[in-house]
PDB file of C-alpha atoms in Angstrom:
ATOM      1  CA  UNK A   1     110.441  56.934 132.763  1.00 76.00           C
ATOM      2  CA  UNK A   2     113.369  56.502 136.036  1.00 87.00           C
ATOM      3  CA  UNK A   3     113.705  60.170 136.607  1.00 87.00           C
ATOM      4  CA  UNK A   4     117.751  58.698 137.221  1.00 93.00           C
ATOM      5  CA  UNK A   5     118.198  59.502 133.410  1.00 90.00           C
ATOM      6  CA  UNK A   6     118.679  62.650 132.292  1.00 87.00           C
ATOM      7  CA  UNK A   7     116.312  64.169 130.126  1.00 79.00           C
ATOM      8  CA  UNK A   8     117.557  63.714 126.166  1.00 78.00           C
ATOM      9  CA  UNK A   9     117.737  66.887 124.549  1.00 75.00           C
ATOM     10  CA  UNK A  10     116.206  66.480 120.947  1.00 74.00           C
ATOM     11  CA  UNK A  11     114.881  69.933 120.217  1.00 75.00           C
ATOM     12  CA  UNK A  12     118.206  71.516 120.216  1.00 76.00           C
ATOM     13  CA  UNK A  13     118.236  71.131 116.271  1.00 78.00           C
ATOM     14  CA  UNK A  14     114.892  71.959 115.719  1.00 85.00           C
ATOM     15  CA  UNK A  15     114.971  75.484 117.571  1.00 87.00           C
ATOM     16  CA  UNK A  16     118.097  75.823 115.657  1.00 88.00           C
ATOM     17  CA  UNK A  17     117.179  75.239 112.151  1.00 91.00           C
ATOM     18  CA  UNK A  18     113.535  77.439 113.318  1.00 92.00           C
ATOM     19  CA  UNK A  19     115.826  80.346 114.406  1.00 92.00           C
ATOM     20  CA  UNK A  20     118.341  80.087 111.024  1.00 92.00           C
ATOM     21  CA  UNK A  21     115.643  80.175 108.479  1.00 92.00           C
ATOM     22  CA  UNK A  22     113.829  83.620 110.491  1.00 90.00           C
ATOM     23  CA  UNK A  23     117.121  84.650 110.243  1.00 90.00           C
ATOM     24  CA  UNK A  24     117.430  83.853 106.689  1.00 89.00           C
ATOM     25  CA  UNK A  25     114.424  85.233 105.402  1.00 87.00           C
ATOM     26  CA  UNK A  26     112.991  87.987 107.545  1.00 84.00           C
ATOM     27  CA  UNK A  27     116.676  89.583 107.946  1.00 80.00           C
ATOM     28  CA  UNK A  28     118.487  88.552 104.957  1.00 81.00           C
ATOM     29  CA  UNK A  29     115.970  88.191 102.548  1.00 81.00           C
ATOM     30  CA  UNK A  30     113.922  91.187 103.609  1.00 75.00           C
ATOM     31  CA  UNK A  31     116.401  94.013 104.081  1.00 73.00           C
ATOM     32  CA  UNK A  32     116.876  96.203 101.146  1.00 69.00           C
ATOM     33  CA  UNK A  33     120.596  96.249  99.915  1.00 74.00           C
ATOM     34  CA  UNK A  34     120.097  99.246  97.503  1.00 78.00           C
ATOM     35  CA  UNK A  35     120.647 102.558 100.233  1.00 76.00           C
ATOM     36  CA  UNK A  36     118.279 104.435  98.162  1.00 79.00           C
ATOM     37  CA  UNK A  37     115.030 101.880  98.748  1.00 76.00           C
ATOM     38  CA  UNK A  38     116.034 102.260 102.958  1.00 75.00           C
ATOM     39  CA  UNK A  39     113.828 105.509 103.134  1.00 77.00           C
ATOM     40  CA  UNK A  40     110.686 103.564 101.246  1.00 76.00           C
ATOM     41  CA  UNK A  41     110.600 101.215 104.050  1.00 72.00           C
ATOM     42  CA  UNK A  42     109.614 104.680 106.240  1.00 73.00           C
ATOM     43  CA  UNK A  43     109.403 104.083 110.012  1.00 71.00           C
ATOM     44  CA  UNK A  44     109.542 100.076 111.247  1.00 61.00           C
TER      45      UNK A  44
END
């Protein structure tokens, strides 16, 4: 606790790896590659 250290930044990789798999799933995963099922998913 000497507040002459600088703080240690550990949740750098976390955030990262939180932000990759939204990425991953709710963008990748979710969007529909076939142009004919984009007008099923009607207004977002």
């Amino acid at each position: 606790d000497n507040p002459e250290n600088p703080p240690i930044v550990q949740w750098r990789s976390h955030a990262n790896l939180l932000f990759v798999n939204w990425l991953n799933y709710f963008v990748y995963q979710q969007t529909p590659y076939n142009i004919r099922r984009i007008q099923e998913l009607g207004d977002l």
